[in-house]
Short mmCIF file of C-alpha atoms and ligand atoms in Angstrom, two decimals:
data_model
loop_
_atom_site.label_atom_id
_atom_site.label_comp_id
_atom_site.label_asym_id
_atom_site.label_seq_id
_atom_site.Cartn_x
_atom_site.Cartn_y
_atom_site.Cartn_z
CA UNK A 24 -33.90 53.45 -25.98
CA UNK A 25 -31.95 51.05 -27.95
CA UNK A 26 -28.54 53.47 -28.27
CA UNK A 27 -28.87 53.82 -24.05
CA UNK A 28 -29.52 49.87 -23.67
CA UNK A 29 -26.89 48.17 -21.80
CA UNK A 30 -27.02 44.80 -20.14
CA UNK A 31 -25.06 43.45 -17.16
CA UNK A 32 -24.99 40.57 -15.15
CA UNK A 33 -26.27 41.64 -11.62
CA UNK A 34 -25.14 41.17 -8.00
CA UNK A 35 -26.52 39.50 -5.44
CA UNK A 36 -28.17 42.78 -3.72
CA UNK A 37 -30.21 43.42 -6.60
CA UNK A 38 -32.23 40.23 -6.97
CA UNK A 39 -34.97 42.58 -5.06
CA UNK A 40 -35.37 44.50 -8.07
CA UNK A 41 -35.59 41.51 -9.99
CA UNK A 42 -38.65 40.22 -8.07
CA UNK A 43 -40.09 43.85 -8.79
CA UNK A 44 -39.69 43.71 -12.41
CA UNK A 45 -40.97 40.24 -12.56
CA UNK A 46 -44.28 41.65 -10.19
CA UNK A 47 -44.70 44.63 -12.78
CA UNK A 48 -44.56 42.67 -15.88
CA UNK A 49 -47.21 40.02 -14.95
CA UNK A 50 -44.80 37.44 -14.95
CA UNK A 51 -45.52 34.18 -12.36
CA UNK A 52 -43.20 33.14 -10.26
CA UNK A 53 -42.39 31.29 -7.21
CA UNK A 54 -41.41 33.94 -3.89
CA UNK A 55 -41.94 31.26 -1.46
CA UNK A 56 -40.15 28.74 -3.27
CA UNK A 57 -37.99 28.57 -5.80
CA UNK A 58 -37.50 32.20 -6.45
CA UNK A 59 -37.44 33.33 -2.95
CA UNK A 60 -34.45 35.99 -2.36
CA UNK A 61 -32.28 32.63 -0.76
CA UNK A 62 -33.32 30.14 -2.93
CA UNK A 63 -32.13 32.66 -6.08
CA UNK A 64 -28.86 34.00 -3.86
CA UNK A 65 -27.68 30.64 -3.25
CA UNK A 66 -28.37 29.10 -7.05
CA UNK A 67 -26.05 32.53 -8.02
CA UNK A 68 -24.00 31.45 -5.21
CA UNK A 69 -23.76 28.03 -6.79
CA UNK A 70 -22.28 29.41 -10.29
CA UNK A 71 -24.18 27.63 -12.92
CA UNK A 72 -27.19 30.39 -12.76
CA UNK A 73 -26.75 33.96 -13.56
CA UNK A 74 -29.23 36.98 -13.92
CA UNK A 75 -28.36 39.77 -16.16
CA UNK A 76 -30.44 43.36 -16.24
CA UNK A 77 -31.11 45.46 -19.43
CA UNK A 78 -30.82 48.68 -18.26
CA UNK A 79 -31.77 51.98 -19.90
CA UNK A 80 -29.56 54.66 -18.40
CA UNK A 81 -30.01 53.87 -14.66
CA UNK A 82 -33.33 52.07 -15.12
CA UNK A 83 -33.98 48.43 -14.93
CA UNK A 84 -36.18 48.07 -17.91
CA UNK A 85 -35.48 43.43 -17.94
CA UNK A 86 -33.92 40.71 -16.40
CA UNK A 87 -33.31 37.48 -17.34
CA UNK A 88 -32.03 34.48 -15.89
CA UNK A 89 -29.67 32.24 -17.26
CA UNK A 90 -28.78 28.35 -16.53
CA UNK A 91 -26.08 26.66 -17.61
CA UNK A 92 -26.64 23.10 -17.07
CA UNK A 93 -23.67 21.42 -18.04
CA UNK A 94 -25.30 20.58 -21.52
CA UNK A 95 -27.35 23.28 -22.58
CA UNK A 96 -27.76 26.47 -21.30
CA UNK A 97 -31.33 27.67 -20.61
CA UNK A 98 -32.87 31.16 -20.76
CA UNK A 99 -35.46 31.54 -17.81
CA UNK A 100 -37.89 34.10 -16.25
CA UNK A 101 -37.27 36.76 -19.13
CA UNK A 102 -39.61 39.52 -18.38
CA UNK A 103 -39.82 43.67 -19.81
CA UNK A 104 -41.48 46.35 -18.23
CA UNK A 105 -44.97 46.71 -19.86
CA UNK A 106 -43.77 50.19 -20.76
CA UNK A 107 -40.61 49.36 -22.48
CA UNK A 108 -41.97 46.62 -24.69
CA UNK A 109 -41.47 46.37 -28.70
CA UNK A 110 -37.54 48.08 -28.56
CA UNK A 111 -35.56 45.05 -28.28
CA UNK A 112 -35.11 44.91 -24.91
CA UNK A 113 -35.58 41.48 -24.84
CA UNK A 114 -34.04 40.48 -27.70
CA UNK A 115 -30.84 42.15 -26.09
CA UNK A 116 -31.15 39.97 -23.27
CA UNK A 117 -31.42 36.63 -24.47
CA UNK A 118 -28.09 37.70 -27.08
CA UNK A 119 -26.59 38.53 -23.83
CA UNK A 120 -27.46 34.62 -22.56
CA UNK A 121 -26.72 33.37 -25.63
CA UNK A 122 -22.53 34.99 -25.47
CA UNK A 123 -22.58 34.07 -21.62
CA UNK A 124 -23.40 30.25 -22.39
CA UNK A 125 -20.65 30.68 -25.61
CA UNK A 126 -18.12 31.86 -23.46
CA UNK A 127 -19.17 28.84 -21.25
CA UNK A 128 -19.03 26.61 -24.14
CA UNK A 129 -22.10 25.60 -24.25
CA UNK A 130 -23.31 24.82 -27.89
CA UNK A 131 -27.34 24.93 -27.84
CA UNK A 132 -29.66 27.17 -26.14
CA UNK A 133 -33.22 26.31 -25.02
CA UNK A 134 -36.55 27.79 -23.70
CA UNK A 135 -39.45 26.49 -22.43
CA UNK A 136 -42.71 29.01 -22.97
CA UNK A 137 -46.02 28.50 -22.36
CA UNK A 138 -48.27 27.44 -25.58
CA UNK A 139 -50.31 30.96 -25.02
CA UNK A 140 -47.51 32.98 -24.95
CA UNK A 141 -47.54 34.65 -28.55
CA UNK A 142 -45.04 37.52 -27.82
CA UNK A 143 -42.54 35.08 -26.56
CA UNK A 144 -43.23 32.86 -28.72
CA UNK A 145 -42.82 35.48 -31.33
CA UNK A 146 -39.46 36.80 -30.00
CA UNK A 147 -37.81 33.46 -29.46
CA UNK A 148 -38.54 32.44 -32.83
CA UNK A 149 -37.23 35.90 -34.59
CA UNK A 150 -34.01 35.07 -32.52
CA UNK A 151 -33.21 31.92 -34.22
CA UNK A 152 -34.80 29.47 -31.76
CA UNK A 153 -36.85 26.19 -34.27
CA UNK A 154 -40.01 25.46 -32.30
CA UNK A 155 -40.19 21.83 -31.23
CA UNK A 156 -44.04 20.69 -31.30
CA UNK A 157 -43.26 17.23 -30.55
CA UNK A 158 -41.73 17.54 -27.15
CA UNK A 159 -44.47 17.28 -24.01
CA UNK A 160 -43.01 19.02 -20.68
CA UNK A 161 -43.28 16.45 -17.86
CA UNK A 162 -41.61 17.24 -14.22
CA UNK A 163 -41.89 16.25 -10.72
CA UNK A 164 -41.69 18.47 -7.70
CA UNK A 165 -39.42 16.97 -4.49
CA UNK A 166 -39.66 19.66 -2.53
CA UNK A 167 -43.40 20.30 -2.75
CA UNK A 168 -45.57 21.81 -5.02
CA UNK A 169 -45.70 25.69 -4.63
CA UNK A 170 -41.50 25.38 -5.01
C1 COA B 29 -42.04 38.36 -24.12
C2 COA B 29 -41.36 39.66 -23.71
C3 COA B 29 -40.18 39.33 -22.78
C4 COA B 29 -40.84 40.34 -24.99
O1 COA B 29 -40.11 41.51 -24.60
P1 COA B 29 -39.81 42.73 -25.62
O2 COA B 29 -38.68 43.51 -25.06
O3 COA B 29 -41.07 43.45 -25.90
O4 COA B 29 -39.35 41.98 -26.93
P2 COA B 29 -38.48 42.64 -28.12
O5 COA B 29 -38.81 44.08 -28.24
O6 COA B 29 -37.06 42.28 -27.93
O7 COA B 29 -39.11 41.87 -29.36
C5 COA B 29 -38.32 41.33 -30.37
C6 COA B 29 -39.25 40.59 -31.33
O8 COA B 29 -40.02 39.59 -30.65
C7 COA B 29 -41.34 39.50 -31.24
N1 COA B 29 -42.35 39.99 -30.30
C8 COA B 29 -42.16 40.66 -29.15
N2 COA B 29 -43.35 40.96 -28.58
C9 COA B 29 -44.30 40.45 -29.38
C10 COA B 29 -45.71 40.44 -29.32
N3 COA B 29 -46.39 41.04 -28.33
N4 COA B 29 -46.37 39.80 -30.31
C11 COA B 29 -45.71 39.21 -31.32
N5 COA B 29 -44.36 39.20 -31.45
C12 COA B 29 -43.66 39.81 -30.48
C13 COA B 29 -41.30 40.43 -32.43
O9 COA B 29 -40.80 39.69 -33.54
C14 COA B 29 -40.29 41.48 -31.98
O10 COA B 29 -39.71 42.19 -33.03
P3 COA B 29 -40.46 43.54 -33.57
O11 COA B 29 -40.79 44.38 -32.37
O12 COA B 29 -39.42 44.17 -34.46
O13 COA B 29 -41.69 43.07 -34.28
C15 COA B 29 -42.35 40.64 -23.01
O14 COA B 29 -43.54 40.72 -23.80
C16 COA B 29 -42.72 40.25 -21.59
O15 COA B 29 -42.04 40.62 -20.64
N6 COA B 29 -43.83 39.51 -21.43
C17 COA B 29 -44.31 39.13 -20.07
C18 COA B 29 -43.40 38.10 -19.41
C19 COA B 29 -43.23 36.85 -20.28
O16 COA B 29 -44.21 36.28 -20.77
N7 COA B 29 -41.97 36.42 -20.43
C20 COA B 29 -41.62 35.26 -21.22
C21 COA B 29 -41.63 34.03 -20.39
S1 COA B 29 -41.23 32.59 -21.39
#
């Protein structure tokens, strides 16, 4: 797979597929809320969000979205097929962030990831990324909780 990988930023009709790949690889997200097909439009619409695709030939195999916040740049929502796991897929992706947020100028990239999470754990920290232990996530909702 790796010689046939190629990733690509993707277009606004193909945030469907996006929600698919998220659905088959277990991976939770918000389709009333934040990651409902307007809510992720619009924040593409907006410029500082992108999603890319890793594709292998004319399959989407993982997506990933990126955010530049002004600051840092932030890799989001990273998910891989179940089937395609272990081939760098992902890896691909968040080098694909990581030149996006360069060309941006953005000098650090971040992740936030779920203490249980050993194979992204495990992948962010084979990319480079130091593992903070003595940061504690804290973040209010203002649109309600489910967005
Ligand atoms: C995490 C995830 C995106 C990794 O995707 P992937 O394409 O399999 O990752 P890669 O093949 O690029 O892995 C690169 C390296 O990451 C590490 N890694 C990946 N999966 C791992 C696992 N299950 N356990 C331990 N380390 C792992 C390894 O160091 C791996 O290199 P190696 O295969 O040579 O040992 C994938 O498991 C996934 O989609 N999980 C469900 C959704 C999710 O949790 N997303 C992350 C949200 S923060």
């Amino acid at each position: 797979m790796e010689q046939t990988l190629r990733v690509r930023l993707l277009e606004t009709e193909e945030l469907a597929l996006v929600q698919a790949l998220w659905r088959a690889a277990g991976l939770p997200f918000h389709p009333e809320g934040r990651d409902s097909l307007e809510a992720m439009a619009a924040e593409a619409r907006e410029g500082r969000t992108f999603y890319a695709g890793a594709f292998d030939e004319d399959r989407m195999v993982g997506v990933v979205l990126g955010t530049d916040e002004g600051r840092k740049g932030w890799i989001n929502r990273l998910a891989v097929l179940p089937e395609a796991r272990r081939h760098g897929v992902a890896a691909a992706l968040v080098a694909f962030c990581e030149a996006e947020f360069a060309r941006r100028g953005r000098g650090l990239v971040c992740a936030l990831v779920e203490d249980w999470n050993d194979p992204s754990l495990g992948l962010f920290q084979r990319e480079g990324y130091a593992l903070r232990k003595d940061i504690l996530y804290l973040r209010k909702s203002l649109k309600g909780e489910e967005w």
